[in-house]
mmCIF file of C-alpha atoms in Angstrom:
data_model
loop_
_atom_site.group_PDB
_atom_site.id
_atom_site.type_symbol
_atom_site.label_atom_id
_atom_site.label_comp_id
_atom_site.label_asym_id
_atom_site.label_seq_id
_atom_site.Cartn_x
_atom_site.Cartn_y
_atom_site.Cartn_z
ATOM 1 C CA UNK V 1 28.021 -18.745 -0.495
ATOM 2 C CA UNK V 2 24.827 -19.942 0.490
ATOM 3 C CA UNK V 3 21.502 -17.492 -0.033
ATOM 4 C CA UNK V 4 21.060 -16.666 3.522
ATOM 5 C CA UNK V 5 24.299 -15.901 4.158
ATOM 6 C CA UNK V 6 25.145 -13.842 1.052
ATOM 7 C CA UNK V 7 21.378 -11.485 2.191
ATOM 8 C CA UNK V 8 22.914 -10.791 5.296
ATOM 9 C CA UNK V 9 26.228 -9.791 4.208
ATOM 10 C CA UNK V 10 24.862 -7.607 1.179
ATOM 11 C CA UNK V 11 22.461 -6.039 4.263
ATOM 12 C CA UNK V 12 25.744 -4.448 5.780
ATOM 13 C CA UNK V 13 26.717 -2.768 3.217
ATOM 14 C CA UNK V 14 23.587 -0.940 2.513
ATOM 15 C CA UNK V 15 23.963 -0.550 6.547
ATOM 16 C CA UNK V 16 27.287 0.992 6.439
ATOM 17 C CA UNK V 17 25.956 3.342 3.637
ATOM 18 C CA UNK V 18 23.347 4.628 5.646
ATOM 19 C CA UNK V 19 25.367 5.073 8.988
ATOM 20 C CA UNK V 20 27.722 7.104 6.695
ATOM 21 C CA UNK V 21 24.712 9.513 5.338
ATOM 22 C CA UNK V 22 24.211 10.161 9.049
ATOM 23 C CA UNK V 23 27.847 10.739 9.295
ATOM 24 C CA UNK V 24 27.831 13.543 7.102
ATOM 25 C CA UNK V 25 24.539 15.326 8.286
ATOM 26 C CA UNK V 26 26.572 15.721 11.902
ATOM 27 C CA UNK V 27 29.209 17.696 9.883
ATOM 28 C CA UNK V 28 27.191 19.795 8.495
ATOM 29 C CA UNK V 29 25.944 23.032 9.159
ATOM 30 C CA UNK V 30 29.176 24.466 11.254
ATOM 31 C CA UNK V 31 29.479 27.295 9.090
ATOM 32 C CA UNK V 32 33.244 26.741 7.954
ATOM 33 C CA UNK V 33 32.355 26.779 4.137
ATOM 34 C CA UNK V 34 30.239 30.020 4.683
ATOM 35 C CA UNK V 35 33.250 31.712 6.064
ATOM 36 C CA UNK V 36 35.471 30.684 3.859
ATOM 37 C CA UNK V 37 33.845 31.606 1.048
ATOM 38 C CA UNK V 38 33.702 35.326 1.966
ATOM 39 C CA UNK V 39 37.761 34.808 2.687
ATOM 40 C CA UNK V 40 38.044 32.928 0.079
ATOM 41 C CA UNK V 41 36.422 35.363 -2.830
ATOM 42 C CA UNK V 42 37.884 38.490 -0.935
ATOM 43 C CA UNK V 43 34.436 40.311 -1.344
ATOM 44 C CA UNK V 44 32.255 40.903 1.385
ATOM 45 C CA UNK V 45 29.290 40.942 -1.179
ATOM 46 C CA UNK V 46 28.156 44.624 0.401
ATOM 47 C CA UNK V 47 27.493 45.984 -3.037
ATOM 48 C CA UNK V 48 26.636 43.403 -5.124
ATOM 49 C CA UNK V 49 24.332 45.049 -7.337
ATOM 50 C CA UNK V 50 27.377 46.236 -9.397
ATOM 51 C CA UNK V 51 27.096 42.402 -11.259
ATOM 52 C CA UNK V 52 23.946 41.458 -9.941
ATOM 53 C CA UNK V 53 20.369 42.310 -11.618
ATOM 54 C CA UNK V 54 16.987 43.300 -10.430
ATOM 55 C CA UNK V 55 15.502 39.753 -10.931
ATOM 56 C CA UNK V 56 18.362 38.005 -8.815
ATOM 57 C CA UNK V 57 16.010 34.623 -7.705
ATOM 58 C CA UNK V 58 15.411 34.152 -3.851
ATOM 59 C CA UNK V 59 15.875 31.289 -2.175
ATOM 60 C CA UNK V 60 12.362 29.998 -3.017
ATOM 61 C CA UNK V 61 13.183 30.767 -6.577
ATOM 62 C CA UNK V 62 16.216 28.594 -6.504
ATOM 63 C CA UNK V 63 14.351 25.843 -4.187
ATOM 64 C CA UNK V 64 10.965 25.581 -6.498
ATOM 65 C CA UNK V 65 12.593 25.983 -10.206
ATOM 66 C CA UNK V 66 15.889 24.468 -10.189
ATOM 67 C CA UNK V 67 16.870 22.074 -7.226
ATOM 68 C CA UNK V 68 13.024 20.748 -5.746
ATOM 69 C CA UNK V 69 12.037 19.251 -9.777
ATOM 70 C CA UNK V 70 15.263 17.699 -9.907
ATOM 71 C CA UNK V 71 15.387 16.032 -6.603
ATOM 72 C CA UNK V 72 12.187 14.951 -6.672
ATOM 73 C CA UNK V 73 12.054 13.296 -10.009
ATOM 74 C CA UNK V 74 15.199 11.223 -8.775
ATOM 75 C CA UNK V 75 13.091 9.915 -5.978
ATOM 76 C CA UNK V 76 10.371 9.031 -7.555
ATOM 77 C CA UNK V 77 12.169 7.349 -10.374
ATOM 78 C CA UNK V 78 14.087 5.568 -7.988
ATOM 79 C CA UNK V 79 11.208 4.196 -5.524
ATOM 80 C CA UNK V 80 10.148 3.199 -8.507
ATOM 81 C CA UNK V 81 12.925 1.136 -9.874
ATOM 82 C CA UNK V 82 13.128 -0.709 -6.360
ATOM 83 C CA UNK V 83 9.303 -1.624 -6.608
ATOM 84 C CA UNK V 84 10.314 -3.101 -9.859
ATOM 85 C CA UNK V 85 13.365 -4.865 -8.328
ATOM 86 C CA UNK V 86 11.663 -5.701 -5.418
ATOM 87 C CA UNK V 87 8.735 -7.448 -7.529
ATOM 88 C CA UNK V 88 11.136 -9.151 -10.112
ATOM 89 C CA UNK V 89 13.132 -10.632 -7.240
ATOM 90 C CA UNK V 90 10.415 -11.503 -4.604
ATOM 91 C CA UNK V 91 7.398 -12.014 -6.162
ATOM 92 C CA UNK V 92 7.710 -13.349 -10.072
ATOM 93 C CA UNK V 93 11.545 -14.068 -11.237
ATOM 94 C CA UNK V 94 10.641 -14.102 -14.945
ATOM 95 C CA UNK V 95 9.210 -10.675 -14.536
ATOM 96 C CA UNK V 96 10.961 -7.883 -15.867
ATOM 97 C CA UNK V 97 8.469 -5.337 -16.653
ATOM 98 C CA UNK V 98 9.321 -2.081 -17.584
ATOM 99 C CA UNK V 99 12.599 -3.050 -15.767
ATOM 100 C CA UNK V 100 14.734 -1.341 -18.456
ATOM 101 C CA UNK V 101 12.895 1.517 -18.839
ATOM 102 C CA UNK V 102 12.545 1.889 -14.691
ATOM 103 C CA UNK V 103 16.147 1.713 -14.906
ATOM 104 C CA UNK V 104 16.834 4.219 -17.962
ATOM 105 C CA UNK V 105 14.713 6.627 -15.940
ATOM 106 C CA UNK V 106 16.393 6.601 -13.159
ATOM 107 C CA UNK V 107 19.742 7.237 -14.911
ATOM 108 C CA UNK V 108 18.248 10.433 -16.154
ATOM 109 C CA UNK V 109 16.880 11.715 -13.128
ATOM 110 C CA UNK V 110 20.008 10.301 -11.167
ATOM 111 C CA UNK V 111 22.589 12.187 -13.201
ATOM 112 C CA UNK V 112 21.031 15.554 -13.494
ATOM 113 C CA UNK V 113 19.589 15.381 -9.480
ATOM 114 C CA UNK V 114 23.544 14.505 -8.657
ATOM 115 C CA UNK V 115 24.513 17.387 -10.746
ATOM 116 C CA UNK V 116 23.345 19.883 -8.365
ATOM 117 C CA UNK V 117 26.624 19.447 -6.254
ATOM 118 C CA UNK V 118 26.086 22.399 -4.297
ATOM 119 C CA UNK V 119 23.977 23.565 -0.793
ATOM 120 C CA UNK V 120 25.554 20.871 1.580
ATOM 121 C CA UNK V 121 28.133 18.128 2.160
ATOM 122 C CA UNK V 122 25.612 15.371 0.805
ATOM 123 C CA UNK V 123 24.899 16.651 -1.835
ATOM 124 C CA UNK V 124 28.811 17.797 -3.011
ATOM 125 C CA UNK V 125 28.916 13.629 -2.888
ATOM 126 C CA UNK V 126 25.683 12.382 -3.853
ATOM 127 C CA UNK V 127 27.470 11.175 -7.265
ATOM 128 C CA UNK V 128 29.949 9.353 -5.764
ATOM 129 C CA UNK V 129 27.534 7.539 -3.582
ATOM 130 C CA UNK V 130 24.911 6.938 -6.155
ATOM 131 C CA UNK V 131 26.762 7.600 -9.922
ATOM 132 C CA UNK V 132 30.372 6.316 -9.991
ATOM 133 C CA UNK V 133 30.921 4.192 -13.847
ATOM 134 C CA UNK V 134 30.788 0.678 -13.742
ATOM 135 C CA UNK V 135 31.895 0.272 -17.028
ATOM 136 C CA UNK V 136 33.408 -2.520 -19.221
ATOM 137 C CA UNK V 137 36.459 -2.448 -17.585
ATOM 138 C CA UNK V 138 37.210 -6.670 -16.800
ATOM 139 C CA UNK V 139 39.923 -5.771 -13.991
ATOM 140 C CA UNK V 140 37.145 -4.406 -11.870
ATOM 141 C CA UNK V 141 33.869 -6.602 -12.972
ATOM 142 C CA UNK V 142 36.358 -9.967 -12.248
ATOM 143 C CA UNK V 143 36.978 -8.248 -8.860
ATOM 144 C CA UNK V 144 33.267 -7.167 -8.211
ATOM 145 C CA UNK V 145 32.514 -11.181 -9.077
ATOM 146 C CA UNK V 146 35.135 -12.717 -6.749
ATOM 147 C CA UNK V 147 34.004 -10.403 -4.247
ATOM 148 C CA UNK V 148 30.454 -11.436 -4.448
ATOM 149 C CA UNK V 149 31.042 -15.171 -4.435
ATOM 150 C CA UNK V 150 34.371 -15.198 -2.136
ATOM 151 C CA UNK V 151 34.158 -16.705 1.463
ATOM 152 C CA UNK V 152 32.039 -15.168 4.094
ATOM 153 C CA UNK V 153 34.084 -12.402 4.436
ATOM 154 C CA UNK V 154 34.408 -11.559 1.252
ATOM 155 C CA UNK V 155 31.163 -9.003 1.165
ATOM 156 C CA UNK V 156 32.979 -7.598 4.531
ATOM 157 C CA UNK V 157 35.634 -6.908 2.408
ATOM 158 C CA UNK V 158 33.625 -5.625 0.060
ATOM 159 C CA UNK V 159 32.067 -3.240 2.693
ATOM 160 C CA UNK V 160 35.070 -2.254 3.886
ATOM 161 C CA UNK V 161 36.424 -1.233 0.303
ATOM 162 C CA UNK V 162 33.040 1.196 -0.106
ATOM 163 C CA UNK V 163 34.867 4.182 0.104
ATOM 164 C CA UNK V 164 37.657 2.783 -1.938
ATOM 165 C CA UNK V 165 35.349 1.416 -4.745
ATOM 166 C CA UNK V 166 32.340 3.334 -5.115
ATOM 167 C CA UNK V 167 31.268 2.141 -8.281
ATOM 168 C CA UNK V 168 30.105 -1.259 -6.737
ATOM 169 C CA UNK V 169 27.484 0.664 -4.814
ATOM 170 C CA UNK V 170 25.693 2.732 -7.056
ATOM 171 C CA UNK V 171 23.050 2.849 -10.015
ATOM 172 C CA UNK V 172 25.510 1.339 -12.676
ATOM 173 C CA UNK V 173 26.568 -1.718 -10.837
ATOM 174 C CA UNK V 174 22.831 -2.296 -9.899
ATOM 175 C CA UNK V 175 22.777 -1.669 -13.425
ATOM 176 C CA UNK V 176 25.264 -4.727 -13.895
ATOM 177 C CA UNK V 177 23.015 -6.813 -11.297
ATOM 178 C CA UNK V 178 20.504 -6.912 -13.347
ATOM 179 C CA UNK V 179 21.011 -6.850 -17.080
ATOM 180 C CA UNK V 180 24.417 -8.653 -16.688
ATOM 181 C CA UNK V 181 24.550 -11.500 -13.772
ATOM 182 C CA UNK V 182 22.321 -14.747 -13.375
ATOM 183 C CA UNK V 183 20.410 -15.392 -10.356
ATOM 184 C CA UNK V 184 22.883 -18.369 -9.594
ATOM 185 C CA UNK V 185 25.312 -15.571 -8.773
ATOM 186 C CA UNK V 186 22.811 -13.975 -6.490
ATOM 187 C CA UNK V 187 21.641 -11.012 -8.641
ATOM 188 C CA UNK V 188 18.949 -10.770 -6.512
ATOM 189 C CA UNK V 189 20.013 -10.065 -3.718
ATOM 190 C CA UNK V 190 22.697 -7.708 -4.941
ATOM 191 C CA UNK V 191 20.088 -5.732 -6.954
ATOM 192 C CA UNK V 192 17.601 -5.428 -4.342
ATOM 193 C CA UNK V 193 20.265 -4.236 -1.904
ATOM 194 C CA UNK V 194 21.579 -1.657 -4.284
ATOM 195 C CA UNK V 195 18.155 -0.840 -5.665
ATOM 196 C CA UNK V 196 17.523 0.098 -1.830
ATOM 197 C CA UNK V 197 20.718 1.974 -1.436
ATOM 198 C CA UNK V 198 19.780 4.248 -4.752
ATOM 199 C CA UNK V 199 16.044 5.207 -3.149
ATOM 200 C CA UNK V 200 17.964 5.685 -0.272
ATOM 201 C CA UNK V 201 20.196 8.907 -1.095
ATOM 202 C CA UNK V 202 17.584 9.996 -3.703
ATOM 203 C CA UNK V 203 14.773 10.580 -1.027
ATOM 204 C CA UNK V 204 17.746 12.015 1.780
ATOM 205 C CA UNK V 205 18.497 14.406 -0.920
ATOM 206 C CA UNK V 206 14.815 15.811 -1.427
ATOM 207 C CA UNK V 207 13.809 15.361 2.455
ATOM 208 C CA UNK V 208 17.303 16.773 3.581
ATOM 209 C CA UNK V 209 16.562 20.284 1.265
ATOM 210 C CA UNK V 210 12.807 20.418 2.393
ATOM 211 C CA UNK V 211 14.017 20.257 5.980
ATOM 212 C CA UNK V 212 16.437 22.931 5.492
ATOM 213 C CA UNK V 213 19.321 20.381 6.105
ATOM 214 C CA UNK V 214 21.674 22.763 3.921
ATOM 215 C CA UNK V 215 24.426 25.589 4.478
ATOM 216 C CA UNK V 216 22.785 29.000 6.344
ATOM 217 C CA UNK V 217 23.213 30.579 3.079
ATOM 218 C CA UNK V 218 20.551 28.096 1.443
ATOM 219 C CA UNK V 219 17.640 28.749 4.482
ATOM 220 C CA UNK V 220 18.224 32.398 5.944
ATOM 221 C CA UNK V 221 17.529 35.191 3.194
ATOM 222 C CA UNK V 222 18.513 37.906 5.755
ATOM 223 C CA UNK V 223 22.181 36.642 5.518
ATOM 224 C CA UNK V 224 24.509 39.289 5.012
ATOM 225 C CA UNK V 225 26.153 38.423 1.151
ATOM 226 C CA UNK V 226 23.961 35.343 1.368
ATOM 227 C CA UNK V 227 22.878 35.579 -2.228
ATOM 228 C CA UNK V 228 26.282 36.121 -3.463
ATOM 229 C CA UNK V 229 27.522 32.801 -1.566
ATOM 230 C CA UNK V 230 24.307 30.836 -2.829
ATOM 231 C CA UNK V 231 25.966 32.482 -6.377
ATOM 232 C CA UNK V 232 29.524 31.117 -5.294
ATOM 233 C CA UNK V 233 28.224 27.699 -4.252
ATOM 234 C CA UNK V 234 26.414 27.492 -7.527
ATOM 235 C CA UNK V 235 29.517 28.388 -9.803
ATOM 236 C CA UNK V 236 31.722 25.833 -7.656
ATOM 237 C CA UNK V 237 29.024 22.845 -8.368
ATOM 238 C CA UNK V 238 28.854 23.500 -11.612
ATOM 239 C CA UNK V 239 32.759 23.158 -12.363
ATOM 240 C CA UNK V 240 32.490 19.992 -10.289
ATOM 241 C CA UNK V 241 29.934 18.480 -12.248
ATOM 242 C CA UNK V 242 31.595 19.626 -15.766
ATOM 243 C CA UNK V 243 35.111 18.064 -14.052
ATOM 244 C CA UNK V 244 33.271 14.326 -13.238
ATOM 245 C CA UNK V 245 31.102 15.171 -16.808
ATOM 246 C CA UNK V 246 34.689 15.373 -18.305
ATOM 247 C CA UNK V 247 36.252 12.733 -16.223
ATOM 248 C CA UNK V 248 33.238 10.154 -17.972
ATOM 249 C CA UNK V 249 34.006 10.918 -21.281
ATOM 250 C CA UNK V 250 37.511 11.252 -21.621
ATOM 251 C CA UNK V 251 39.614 8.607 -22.871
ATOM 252 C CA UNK V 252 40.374 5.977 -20.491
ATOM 253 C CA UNK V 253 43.341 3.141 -19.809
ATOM 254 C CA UNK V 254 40.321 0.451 -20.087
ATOM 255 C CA UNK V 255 37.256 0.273 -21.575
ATOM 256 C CA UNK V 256 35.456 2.489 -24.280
ATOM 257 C CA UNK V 257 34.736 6.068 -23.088
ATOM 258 C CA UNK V 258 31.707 8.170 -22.433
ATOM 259 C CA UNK V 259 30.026 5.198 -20.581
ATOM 260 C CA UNK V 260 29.087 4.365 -16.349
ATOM 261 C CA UNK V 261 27.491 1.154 -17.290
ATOM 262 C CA UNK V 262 26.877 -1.359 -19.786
ATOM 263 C CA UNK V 263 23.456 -0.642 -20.847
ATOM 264 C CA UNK V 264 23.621 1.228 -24.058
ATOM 265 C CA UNK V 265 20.054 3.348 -23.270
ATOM 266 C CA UNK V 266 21.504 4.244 -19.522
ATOM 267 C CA UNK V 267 24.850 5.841 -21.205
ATOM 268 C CA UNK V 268 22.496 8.021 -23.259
ATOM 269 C CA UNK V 269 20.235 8.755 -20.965
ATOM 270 C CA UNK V 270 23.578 9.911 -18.210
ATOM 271 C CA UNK V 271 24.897 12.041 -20.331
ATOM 272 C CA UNK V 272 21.431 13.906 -21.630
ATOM 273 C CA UNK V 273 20.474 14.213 -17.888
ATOM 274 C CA UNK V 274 24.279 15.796 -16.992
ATOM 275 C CA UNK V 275 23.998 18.847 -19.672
ATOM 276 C CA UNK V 276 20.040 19.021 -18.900
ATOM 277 C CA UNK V 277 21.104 20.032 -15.079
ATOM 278 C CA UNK V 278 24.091 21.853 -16.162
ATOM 279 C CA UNK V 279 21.923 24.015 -18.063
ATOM 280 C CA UNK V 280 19.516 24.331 -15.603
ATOM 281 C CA UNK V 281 22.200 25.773 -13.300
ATOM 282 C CA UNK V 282 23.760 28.074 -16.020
ATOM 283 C CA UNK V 283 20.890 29.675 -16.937
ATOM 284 C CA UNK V 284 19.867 30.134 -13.079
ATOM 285 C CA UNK V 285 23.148 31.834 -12.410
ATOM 286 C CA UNK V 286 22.572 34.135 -15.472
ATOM 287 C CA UNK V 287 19.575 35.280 -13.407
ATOM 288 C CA UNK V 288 21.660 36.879 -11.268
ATOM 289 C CA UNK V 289 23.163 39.001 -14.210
ATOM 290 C CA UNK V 290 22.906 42.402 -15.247
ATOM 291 C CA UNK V 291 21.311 42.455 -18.686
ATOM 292 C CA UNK V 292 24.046 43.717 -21.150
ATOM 293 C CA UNK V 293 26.699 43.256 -18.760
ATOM 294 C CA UNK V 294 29.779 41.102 -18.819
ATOM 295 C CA UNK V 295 28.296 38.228 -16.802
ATOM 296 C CA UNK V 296 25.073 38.383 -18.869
ATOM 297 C CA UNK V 297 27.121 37.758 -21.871
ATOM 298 C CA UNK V 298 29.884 35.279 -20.821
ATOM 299 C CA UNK V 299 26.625 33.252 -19.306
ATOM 300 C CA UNK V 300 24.962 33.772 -22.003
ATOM 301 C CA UNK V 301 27.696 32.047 -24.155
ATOM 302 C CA UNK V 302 27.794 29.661 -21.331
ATOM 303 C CA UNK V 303 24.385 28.555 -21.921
ATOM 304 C CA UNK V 304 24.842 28.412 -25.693
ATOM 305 C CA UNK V 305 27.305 25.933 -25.435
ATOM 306 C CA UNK V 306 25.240 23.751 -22.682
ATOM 307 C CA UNK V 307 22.296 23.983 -24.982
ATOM 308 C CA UNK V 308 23.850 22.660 -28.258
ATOM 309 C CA UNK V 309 25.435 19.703 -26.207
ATOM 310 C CA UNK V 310 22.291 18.743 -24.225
ATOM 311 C CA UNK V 311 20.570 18.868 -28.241
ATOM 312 C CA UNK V 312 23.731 16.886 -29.495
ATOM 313 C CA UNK V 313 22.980 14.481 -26.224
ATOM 314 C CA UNK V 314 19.294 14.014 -26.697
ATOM 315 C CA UNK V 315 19.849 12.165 -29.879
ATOM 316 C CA UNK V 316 21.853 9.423 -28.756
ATOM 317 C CA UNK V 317 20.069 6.181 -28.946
ATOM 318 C CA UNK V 318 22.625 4.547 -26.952
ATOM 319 C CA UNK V 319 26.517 5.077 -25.977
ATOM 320 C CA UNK V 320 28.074 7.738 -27.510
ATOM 321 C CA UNK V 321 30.538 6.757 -30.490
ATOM 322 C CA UNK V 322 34.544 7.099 -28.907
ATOM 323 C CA UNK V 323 34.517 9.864 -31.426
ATOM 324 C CA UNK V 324 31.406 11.998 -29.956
ATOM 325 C CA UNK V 325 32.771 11.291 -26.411
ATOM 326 C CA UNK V 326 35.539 12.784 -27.258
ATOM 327 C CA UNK V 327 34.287 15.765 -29.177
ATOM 328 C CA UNK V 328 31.925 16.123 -25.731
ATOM 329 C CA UNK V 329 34.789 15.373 -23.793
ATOM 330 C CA UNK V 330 37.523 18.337 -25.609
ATOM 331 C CA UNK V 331 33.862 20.872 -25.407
ATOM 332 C CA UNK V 332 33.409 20.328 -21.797
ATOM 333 C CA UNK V 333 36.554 20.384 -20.967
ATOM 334 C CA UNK V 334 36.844 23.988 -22.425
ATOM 335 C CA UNK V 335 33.912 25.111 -20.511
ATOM 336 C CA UNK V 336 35.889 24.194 -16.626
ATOM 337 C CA UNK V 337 38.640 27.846 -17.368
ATOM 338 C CA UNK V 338 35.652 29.326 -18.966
ATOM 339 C CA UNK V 339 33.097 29.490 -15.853
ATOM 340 C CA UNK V 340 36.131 29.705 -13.374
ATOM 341 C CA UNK V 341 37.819 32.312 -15.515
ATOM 342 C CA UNK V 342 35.508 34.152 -17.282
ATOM 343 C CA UNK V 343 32.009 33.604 -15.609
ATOM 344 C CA UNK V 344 33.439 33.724 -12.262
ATOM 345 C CA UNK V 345 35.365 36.806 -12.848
ATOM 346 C CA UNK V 346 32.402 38.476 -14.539
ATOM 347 C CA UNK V 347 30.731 38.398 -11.663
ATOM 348 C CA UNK V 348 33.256 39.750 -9.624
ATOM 349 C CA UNK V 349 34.494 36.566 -7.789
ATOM 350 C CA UNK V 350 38.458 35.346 -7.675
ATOM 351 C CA UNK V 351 38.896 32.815 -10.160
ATOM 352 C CA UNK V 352 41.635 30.934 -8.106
ATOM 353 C CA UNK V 353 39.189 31.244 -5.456
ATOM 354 C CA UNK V 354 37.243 28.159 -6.685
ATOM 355 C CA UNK V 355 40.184 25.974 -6.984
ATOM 356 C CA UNK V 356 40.825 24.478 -3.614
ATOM 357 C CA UNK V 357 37.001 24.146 -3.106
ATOM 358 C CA UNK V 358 36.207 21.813 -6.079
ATOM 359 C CA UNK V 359 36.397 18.171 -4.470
ATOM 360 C CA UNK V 360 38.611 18.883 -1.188
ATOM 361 C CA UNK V 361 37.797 20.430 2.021
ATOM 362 C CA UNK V 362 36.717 23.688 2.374
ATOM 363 C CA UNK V 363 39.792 25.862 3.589
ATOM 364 C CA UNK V 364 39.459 27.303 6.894
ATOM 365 C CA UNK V 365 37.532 30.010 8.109
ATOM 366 C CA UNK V 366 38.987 33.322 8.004
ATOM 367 C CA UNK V 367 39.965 34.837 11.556
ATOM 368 C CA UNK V 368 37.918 36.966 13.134
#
């Protein structure tokens, strides 16, 4: 496909991503997940200081310690990495400075920023959009290559299959762009379109929270039970982020496990960033404990397990072995009943509850 052609193609699909971010913003904000929530749980959150301690963080607390660092050092990475793409591709091609370690970065700040699955719509699907493996599976790279060098309307199909494919969007296929194709197949203008697409959702996440572009529960801290639901949604993102944590590192059909790419340093760097945020999360949620109560100790234990995985993760080099995915894979994987089971109930919340909220729909709101 000739150059000009193939530019204008790969332009509609960051197009189409875009128009879809605005998609979800108009969904937002109707108050159904609030609602359901306080259904959902069964407790109205009136008394909550029979789990909750004296130091339970605010809203600002939350904002400036946990969620604002971690957003904003996945935008910054990321405008980065396309100022590096953009310089490699348009200004010297036999650049590649710090290209590598722009991208390594980014995977670090990407996966724990994504890992925050919690406040709002966009941000519950942030990983899909930005994260989703493009690993060493041929089936799908042979695919991803016809696709790219089909007839014109093979990029439209490619477009259209977005939602169907994910991982041809996102960090590790830009990933694939640029360690892994040849400018003859137009890695240019692939990783400059993806590259753009990555900034993209990284700086909507950070602007979307600073303009209050979340759930009520995440702006207005005279909400009745509104710290128990910011509790809630925290304890639901963080079993959806050990699930797609899980999902990474457990065996597969194809391919080796524990790996979204095929850069050995980006693998690492994924999975150190994932238990980094998870802990981050845990030990905000212990916050809201009573000290020497149930949910101080079962978060406690939590946060004992996060921490000896995130150590265990910082020393990888490169991809984890099959056999430490695995071992990650069988310790995560414990953790999901834990927090839903123990954690959750600790703190007074239903554990079946946070089932049908994970990665569908919210359920209805309850009647009034």
């Amino acid at each position: 496909m000739p150059s000009s052609n193939r530019r204008a193609a790969l332009a509609l699909v960051l197009g189409a991503l875009v128009a879809g971010a605005g998609a979800v913003q108009a969904q937002e904000r109707t108050g159904d997940v609030i609602n359901a929530l306080q259904a959902a749980t069964g407790l109205s959150g009136d008394d909550p200081s029979a789990v909750e301690g004296p130091n339970t963080p605010s809203i600002a607390d939350i904002s400036r310690q946990l969620v604002m660092p971690r957003f904003g050092a996945f935008a910054r990475a990321a405008a980065r990495l396309q100022n590096i793409v953009l310089r490699r591709c348009s200004i010297d091609g036999h650049s590649s400075d710090d290209l590598e370690a722009a991208f390594v970065d980014t995977m670090f700040a990407g996966s724990a920023a994504v890992s925050l699955a919690f406040g709002s719509e966009f941000n519950r699907t942030a990983a899909t959009s930005v994260m989703s493996p493009f690993g060493d599976e041929g089936l799908g790279r042979t695919q991803f290559a016809v696709l790219m060098g089909s007839a014109p309307d093979g990029p439209a199909t490619l477009t259209a299959l977005r939602s169907l494919e994910p991982s041809y969007v996102g960090l590790p296929a830009l990933g694939y762009a640029l360690f892994d194709m040849s400018d003859a197949d137009g890695s240019c203008d692939l990783a400059m379109t993806l590259a753009a697409n990555v900034a993209t959702v990284a700086r909507t996440m950070e602007r979307r929270w600073e303009a209050g572009l979340v759930e009520a529960q995440w702006t207005d801290p005279t909400m009745p039970a509104g710290s128990r639901r910011r509790l809630f949604d925290m304890l639901v993102g963080l079993l959806r982020t050990l699930s797609r944590t899980e999902d990474v590192l457990s065996p597969r059909p194809r391919g080796p496990l524990g790996r979204v790419s095929g850069n050995g340093q980006a693998n690492a760097a994924f999975v150190q960033g994932r238990f980094a945020a998870m802990l981050d999360i845990a030990s905000t949620v212990n916050a809201y404990a009573v000290p020497g109560s149930a949910a101080d100790q079962r978060t406690q234990d939590l946060m004992r397990n996060l921490r000896d995985l995130s150590i265990e993760a910082r020393a990888l080099t490169g991809s984890p072995s099959r056999a430490t995915a695995a071992t990650m894979a069988t310790q995560v994987g414990a953790m999901r009943p834990f927090v839903q089971n123990d954690v959750a109930a600790a703190f007074g919340f239903a554990p079946e509850a946070l089932v049908p909220l994970l990665d569908g729909p919210a359920p209805a709101a309850a009647p009034r």
